[in-house]
Amino acid sequence: MSVVENMDVLGQEPAVGQRLVYLVNGAFVAVAPAYVYHAVMGLPIDQYPLVYGAVIVVVALLLSLAYHSTAFNTFQKLMRDRAGYITKKAAGGGDIKALKLQQAQTTRHEAVSGALMYVNAAFVLGYLAAAILFAKSQPISNFILSTVLPAALIFYLSSLRASMKK
């Protein structure tokens, strides 16, 4: 079973359920810096509700798009690498098509989990670096720049990686 035959397992465009999972994960990650700026830096939410809301929405959307792009690229690479693992001899007389479908589903779970971990870790490291870089600026500017810039960079790099593979 080739990568093309497994597109229904993890397609180039995410399904509605996948989009929802990615968006919820992105929102959880985006809220963490907002909490830090509210609790540690004393940036009140009631004075800047639109800024907090806009930054969280933008970061969640950018990260959710980066999750799927990274997961799809990882899935394709893993499926190419694992193409010859299941043979008639390895199947032991079992249903080889069912085993390959199970392999594709397991690979999808690995790719999505890895993408979530990788993108979240990259965002947190980028956020910390940007927060240090913009530390001397006003707290609201620091919040916006140190949160949105790493998410935009991660989205750009994941999209660039996806476009280079075509």
Coordinates of N, CA and C in Angstrom, one line a residue:
M1 N 0.9 -1.2 0.0 CA 0.0 0.0 0.0 C 0.9 1.2 0.0
S2 N 0.7 2.1 -1.0 CA 1.6 3.3 -1.1 C 1.0 4.4 -0.2
V3 N 1.8 5.5 -0.2 CA 1.4 6.7 0.5 C 0.1 7.2 -0.1
V4 N 0.0 7.2 -1.4 CA -1.2 7.7 -2.0 C -2.5 6.9 -1.6
E5 N -2.4 5.6 -1.4 CA -3.5 4.8 -1.0 C -3.9 5.1 0.4
N6 N -3.0 5.6 1.2 CA -3.2 5.9 2.6 C -3.6 7.3 2.9
M7 N -4.0 8.1 1.8 CA -4.3 9.5 2.0 C -5.6 9.6 2.9
D8 N -6.5 8.6 2.8 CA -7.7 8.7 3.7 C -7.4 8.6 5.1
V9 N -6.2 8.0 5.5 CA -5.8 7.9 6.9 C -5.4 9.3 7.4
L10 N -4.6 10.0 6.7 CA -4.2 11.3 7.1 C -4.0 12.1 5.8
G11 N -5.0 12.8 5.4 CA -5.0 13.6 4.1 C -4.2 14.9 4.2
Q12 N -4.0 15.4 3.0 CA -3.2 16.7 3.0 C -4.0 17.8 3.6
E13 N -5.4 17.7 3.5 CA -6.2 18.7 4.2 C -6.8 18.0 5.5
P14 N -6.8 18.6 6.6 CA -7.3 17.9 7.8 C -8.8 17.8 7.8
A15 N -9.3 16.7 8.4 CA -10.7 16.5 8.6 C -11.2 17.5 9.7
V16 N -12.5 17.6 9.8 CA -13.1 18.5 10.8 C -12.6 18.2 12.2
G17 N -12.7 16.9 12.5 CA -12.2 16.5 13.8 C -10.8 16.8 14.1
Q18 N -9.9 16.6 13.1 CA -8.5 16.9 13.3 C -8.4 18.4 13.5
R19 N -9.1 19.2 12.7 CA -9.0 20.7 12.8 C -9.3 21.1 14.2
L20 N -10.4 20.5 14.8 CA -10.8 20.8 16.1 C -9.8 20.5 17.2
V21 N -9.2 19.3 17.0 CA -8.1 18.9 18.0 C -6.9 19.8 17.9
Y22 N -6.5 20.1 16.6 CA -5.4 21.1 16.5 C -5.7 22.4 17.0
L23 N -6.9 22.9 16.8 CA -7.3 24.2 17.3 C -7.3 24.3 18.9
V24 N -7.9 23.2 19.5 CA -7.9 23.2 20.9 C -6.5 23.1 21.5
N25 N -5.6 22.3 20.9 CA -4.2 22.3 21.3 C -3.5 23.6 21.2
G26 N -3.8 24.3 20.0 CA -3.2 25.6 19.8 C -3.7 26.6 20.8
A27 N -5.0 26.5 21.1 CA -5.5 27.5 22.1 C -4.9 27.3 23.5
F28 N -4.7 26.0 23.9 CA -4.1 25.7 25.2 C -2.7 26.3 25.2
V29 N -1.9 26.1 24.2 CA -0.6 26.6 24.1 C -0.5 28.1 24.1
A30 N -1.5 28.7 23.4 CA -1.5 30.2 23.3 C -1.9 30.9 24.6
V31 N -2.7 30.2 25.4 CA -3.1 30.8 26.6 C -2.0 30.8 27.7
A32 N -1.1 29.9 27.6 CA 0.0 29.9 28.6 C 0.8 31.2 28.6
P33 N 1.3 31.8 27.5 CA 1.9 33.1 27.6 C 1.0 34.2 28.1
A34 N -0.3 34.2 27.7 CA -1.2 35.2 28.2 C -1.3 35.1 29.7
Y35 N -1.3 33.9 30.3 CA -1.4 33.8 31.7 C -0.1 34.3 32.4
V36 N 1.1 34.1 31.8 CA 2.3 34.6 32.3 C 2.3 36.1 32.3
Y37 N 1.9 36.7 31.2 CA 1.9 38.2 31.2 C 0.8 38.8 32.2
H38 N -0.2 38.1 32.4 CA -1.2 38.6 33.4 C -0.7 38.4 34.8
A39 N -0.2 37.2 35.1 CA 0.2 36.9 36.5 C 1.5 37.5 36.9
V40 N 2.5 37.4 36.0 CA 3.9 37.8 36.4 C 4.1 39.3 36.0
M41 N 3.7 39.7 34.8 CA 4.0 41.0 34.4 C 3.0 42.0 34.8
G42 N 1.9 41.5 35.3 CA 0.8 42.4 35.8 C 0.0 43.1 34.7
L43 N 0.0 42.5 33.5 CA -0.8 43.1 32.4 C -2.2 42.7 32.5
P44 N -3.1 43.6 32.9 CA -4.5 43.2 33.3 C -5.3 42.8 32.0
I45 N -6.0 41.8 32.1 CA -6.9 41.3 31.1 C -8.0 42.2 30.8
D46 N -8.6 42.8 31.9 CA -9.8 43.7 31.7 C -9.4 45.0 31.0
Q47 N -8.2 45.4 30.9 CA -7.8 46.6 30.2 C -7.5 46.3 28.7
Y48 N -7.0 45.1 28.4 CA -6.6 44.7 27.1 C -7.3 43.4 26.6
P49 N -8.7 43.3 26.7 CA -9.3 42.1 26.3 C -9.2 41.8 24.8
L50 N -9.3 42.8 24.0 CA -9.2 42.6 22.6 C -7.8 42.2 22.2
V51 N -6.8 42.7 22.8 CA -5.4 42.3 22.5 C -5.2 40.8 22.9
Y52 N -5.6 40.5 24.1 CA -5.5 39.1 24.6 C -6.2 38.2 23.6
G53 N -7.5 38.5 23.3 CA -8.3 37.7 22.5 C -7.7 37.5 21.1
A54 N -7.3 38.6 20.5 CA -6.8 38.6 19.1 C -5.5 37.7 19.1
V55 N -4.6 38.0 20.1 CA -3.3 37.2 20.1 C -3.6 35.7 20.3
I56 N -4.4 35.4 21.2 CA -4.7 33.9 21.4 C -5.3 33.3 20.2
V57 N -6.2 34.0 19.5 CA -6.9 33.4 18.3 C -5.9 33.3 17.2
V58 N -5.1 34.3 16.9 CA -4.1 34.3 15.9 C -3.0 33.2 16.1
V59 N -2.5 33.1 17.3 CA -1.5 32.1 17.7 C -2.2 30.7 17.6
A60 N -3.4 30.5 18.0 CA -4.0 29.2 17.9 C -4.2 28.8 16.5
L61 N -4.6 29.7 15.6 CA -4.8 29.4 14.2 C -3.5 29.0 13.5
L62 N -2.5 29.8 13.8 CA -1.2 29.6 13.2 C -0.6 28.2 13.6
L63 N -0.7 27.9 14.9 CA -0.2 26.7 15.4 C -1.0 25.5 14.9
S64 N -2.3 25.7 14.8 CA -3.1 24.6 14.3 C -2.8 24.2 12.8
L65 N -2.5 25.2 12.0 CA -2.1 25.0 10.6 C -0.7 24.3 10.6
A66 N 0.2 24.7 11.5 CA 1.5 24.2 11.5 C 1.5 22.7 12.0
Y67 N 0.5 22.4 12.9 CA 0.4 21.0 13.4 C 0.1 20.1 12.3
H68 N -0.8 20.4 11.4 CA -1.2 19.5 10.4 C -0.2 19.4 9.3
S69 N 0.4 20.5 9.0 CA 1.5 20.5 7.9 C 2.6 19.6 8.4
T70 N 3.0 19.7 9.6 CA 4.1 18.9 10.2 C 3.7 17.4 10.3
A71 N 2.5 17.2 10.7 CA 2.0 15.8 10.8 C 1.9 15.1 9.5
F72 N 1.4 15.8 8.5 CA 1.3 15.3 7.1 C 2.6 14.9 6.6
N73 N 3.6 15.8 6.7 CA 4.9 15.6 6.2 C 5.6 14.4 6.9
T74 N 5.4 14.3 8.2 CA 6.0 13.2 9.0 C 5.3 11.9 8.6
F75 N 4.0 11.9 8.4 CA 3.3 10.7 8.0 C 3.8 10.2 6.7
Q76 N 3.9 11.1 5.7 CA 4.4 10.7 4.4 C 5.8 10.1 4.5
K77 N 6.7 10.7 5.3 CA 8.1 10.2 5.4 C 8.1 8.8 6.1
L78 N 7.3 8.7 7.1 CA 7.2 7.4 7.8 C 6.6 6.3 7.0
M79 N 5.6 6.6 6.2 CA 5.0 5.6 5.4 C 6.0 5.2 4.2
R80 N 6.7 6.1 3.7 CA 7.7 5.7 2.7 C 8.8 4.8 3.3
D81 N 9.2 5.2 4.5 CA 10.3 4.4 5.2 C 9.8 3.0 5.6
R82 N 8.5 2.9 5.9 CA 7.9 1.6 6.3 C 7.2 0.8 5.2
A83 N 7.4 1.2 4.0 CA 6.7 0.6 2.9 C 6.9 -0.9 2.8
G84 N 8.0 -1.5 3.0 CA 8.3 -2.9 2.8 C 8.3 -3.7 4.1
Y85 N 7.8 -3.2 5.2 CA 7.9 -3.9 6.4 C 6.8 -5.1 6.5
I86 N 5.7 -4.9 6.0 CA 4.7 -5.9 6.0 C 4.6 -6.7 4.7
T87 N 5.1 -7.9 4.8 CA 5.1 -8.8 3.6 C 4.2 -10.0 3.9
K88 N 3.9 -10.8 2.9 CA 3.1 -12.0 3.1 C 3.8 -12.9 4.1
K89 N 5.1 -13.0 4.1 CA 5.8 -13.8 5.0 C 5.6 -13.3 6.4
A90 N 5.8 -11.9 6.6 CA 5.7 -11.3 7.9 C 4.2 -11.4 8.4
A91 N 3.3 -11.4 7.5 CA 1.9 -11.4 7.9 C 1.5 -12.8 8.4
G92 N 2.3 -13.8 8.1 CA 2.0 -15.2 8.6 C 0.7 -15.7 8.1
G93 N 0.3 -15.4 6.9 CA -1.0 -15.9 6.4 C -2.2 -15.1 6.7
G94 N -2.0 -14.0 7.5 CA -3.1 -13.1 7.9 C -3.4 -12.2 6.7
D95 N -4.4 -11.4 7.0 CA -4.9 -10.4 6.0 C -3.9 -9.3 5.9
I96 N -3.1 -9.3 4.8 CA -2.0 -8.3 4.6 C -2.6 -6.9 4.5
K97 N -3.8 -6.7 3.8 CA -4.4 -5.4 3.6 C -4.8 -4.8 5.0
A98 N -5.3 -5.6 5.8 CA -5.8 -5.2 7.2 C -4.5 -4.8 8.0
L99 N -3.5 -5.5 7.9 CA -2.2 -5.2 8.6 C -1.7 -3.9 8.1
K100 N -1.7 -3.6 6.8 CA -1.2 -2.4 6.3 C -2.0 -1.2 6.7
L101 N -3.3 -1.4 6.7 CA -4.2 -0.3 7.2 C -4.0 0.0 8.7
Q102 N -3.8 -1.1 9.5 CA -3.4 -0.9 10.9 C -2.1 -0.1 11.0
Q103 N -1.1 -0.5 10.2 CA 0.2 0.2 10.2 C 0.0 1.7 9.8
A104 N -0.8 2.0 8.8 CA -1.1 3.3 8.5 C -1.8 4.1 9.6
Q105 N -2.7 3.5 10.3 CA -3.4 4.2 11.4 C -2.4 4.4 12.5
T106 N -1.6 3.5 12.8 CA -0.6 3.6 13.9 C 0.4 4.7 13.5
T107 N 0.8 4.8 12.3 CA 1.7 5.8 11.8 C 1.1 7.2 11.9
R108 N -0.2 7.2 11.6 CA -0.9 8.5 11.7 C -0.9 9.0 13.1
H109 N -1.2 8.1 14.1 CA -1.1 8.5 15.5 C 0.3 9.0 15.9
E110 N 1.3 8.3 15.4 CA 2.7 8.7 15.7 C 3.0 10.1 15.1
A111 N 2.6 10.3 13.9 CA 2.8 11.5 13.2 C 2.1 12.7 13.9
V112 N 0.9 12.5 14.2 CA 0.1 13.6 14.8 C 0.7 13.9 16.2
S113 N 1.0 12.9 17.0 CA 1.5 13.1 18.3 C 2.9 13.8 18.3
G114 N 3.7 13.3 17.3 CA 5.0 13.9 17.2 C 4.9 15.4 16.7
A115 N 4.0 15.7 15.8 CA 3.8 17.1 15.4 C 3.4 18.0 16.5
L116 N 2.4 17.5 17.3 CA 2.0 18.3 18.5 C 3.1 18.6 19.4
M117 N 3.9 17.6 19.7 CA 5.0 17.7 20.6 C 6.1 18.7 20.0
Y118 N 6.4 18.5 18.8 CA 7.5 19.2 18.1 C 7.1 20.7 18.0
V119 N 5.9 21.0 17.5 CA 5.4 22.4 17.3 C 5.3 23.1 18.7
N120 N 4.7 22.4 19.7 CA 4.6 23.0 21.0 C 5.9 23.3 21.6
A121 N 6.9 22.4 21.5 CA 8.2 22.7 22.0 C 8.9 23.8 21.3
A122 N 8.8 23.8 20.0 CA 9.4 24.9 19.2 C 8.7 26.3 19.6
F123 N 7.4 26.3 19.8 CA 6.7 27.5 20.1 C 7.2 28.0 21.5
V124 N 7.2 27.1 22.5 CA 7.7 27.5 23.8 C 9.1 28.1 23.8
L125 N 10.0 27.4 23.1 CA 11.4 27.9 23.0 C 11.4 29.2 22.3
G126 N 10.7 29.3 21.2 CA 10.6 30.6 20.5 C 10.0 31.7 21.3
Y127 N 9.0 31.4 22.1 CA 8.4 32.4 22.9 C 9.4 32.9 24.0
L128 N 10.1 32.0 24.6 CA 11.1 32.4 25.6 C 12.2 33.2 25.0
A129 N 12.7 32.8 23.9 CA 13.7 33.6 23.2 C 13.2 35.0 22.9
A130 N 12.0 35.1 22.3 CA 11.4 36.4 21.9 C 11.1 37.2 23.1
A131 N 10.7 36.6 24.2 CA 10.4 37.4 25.4 C 11.6 38.0 26.0
I132 N 12.7 37.3 25.9 CA 14.0 37.8 26.4 C 14.5 38.9 25.4
L133 N 14.3 38.7 24.1 CA 14.8 39.7 23.1 C 14.0 41.0 23.3
F134 N 12.7 40.9 23.5 CA 11.9 42.1 23.6 C 11.6 42.5 25.0
A135 N 12.4 42.1 26.0 CA 12.2 42.4 27.4 C 12.2 43.8 27.8
K136 N 12.9 44.7 27.1 CA 13.0 46.1 27.4 C 11.8 46.9 26.9
S137 N 11.0 46.3 26.0 CA 9.8 47.0 25.4 C 8.7 47.0 26.4
Q138 N 7.6 47.7 26.1 CA 6.4 47.8 26.9 C 5.8 46.4 27.1
P139 N 5.2 46.1 28.2 CA 4.7 44.7 28.4 C 3.7 44.3 27.3
I140 N 2.8 45.2 26.9 CA 1.8 44.8 25.9 C 2.5 44.5 24.5
S141 N 3.5 45.3 24.2 CA 4.3 45.1 22.9 C 5.1 43.8 23.1
N142 N 5.7 43.6 24.2 CA 6.4 42.3 24.5 C 5.5 41.1 24.3
F143 N 4.3 41.2 24.9 CA 3.4 40.1 24.8 C 3.0 39.8 23.4
I144 N 2.6 40.8 22.6 CA 2.2 40.6 21.2 C 3.4 40.0 20.4
L145 N 4.5 40.7 20.5 CA 5.7 40.2 19.6 C 6.2 38.9 20.1
S146 N 6.3 38.6 21.3 CA 6.9 37.4 21.8 C 6.0 36.2 21.6
T147 N 4.7 36.4 21.4 CA 3.8 35.4 21.2 C 3.5 35.1 19.8
V148 N 3.2 36.2 19.0 CA 2.8 36.0 17.6 C 4.0 35.7 16.7
L149 N 5.2 36.3 16.9 CA 6.3 36.0 16.1 C 6.8 34.6 16.0
P150 N 6.9 33.9 17.2 CA 7.3 32.5 17.1 C 6.3 31.6 16.4
A151 N 5.0 31.9 16.7 CA 3.9 31.1 16.0 C 4.0 31.4 14.5
A152 N 4.2 32.6 14.1 CA 4.2 32.9 12.6 C 5.5 32.2 12.0
L153 N 6.6 32.3 12.7 CA 7.8 31.6 12.2 C 7.6 30.1 12.1
I154 N 7.0 29.5 13.0 CA 6.8 28.1 13.0 C 5.8 27.7 11.8
F155 N 4.8 28.5 11.7 CA 3.9 28.3 10.6 C 4.6 28.4 9.2
Y156 N 5.4 29.5 9.1 CA 6.1 29.7 7.9 C 7.1 28.6 7.6
L157 N 7.8 28.1 8.6 CA 8.8 27.0 8.3 C 8.1 25.7 8.0
S158 N 7.0 25.4 8.6 CA 6.3 24.2 8.3 C 5.7 24.3 6.9
S159 N 5.2 25.4 6.5 CA 4.6 25.6 5.2 C 5.8 25.5 4.1
L160 N 6.9 26.1 4.5 CA 8.0 26.1 3.6 C 8.5 24.6 3.4
R161 N 8.6 23.9 4.4 CA 9.0 22.5 4.4 C 8.0 21.7 3.5
A162 N 6.7 22.0 3.7 CA 5.7 21.3 2.9 C 5.8 21.6 1.4
S163 N 6.1 22.9 1.1 CA 6.1 23.3 -0.3 C 7.4 22.8 -1.0
M164 N 8.5 22.6 -0.2 CA 9.7 22.1 -0.8 C 9.6 20.6 -1.1
K165 N 8.7 19.9 -0.5 CA 8.6 18.5 -0.8 C 7.7 18.2 -2.0
K166 N 7.1 19.2 -2.5 CA 6.1 18.9 -3.7 C 6.9 18.8 -4.9

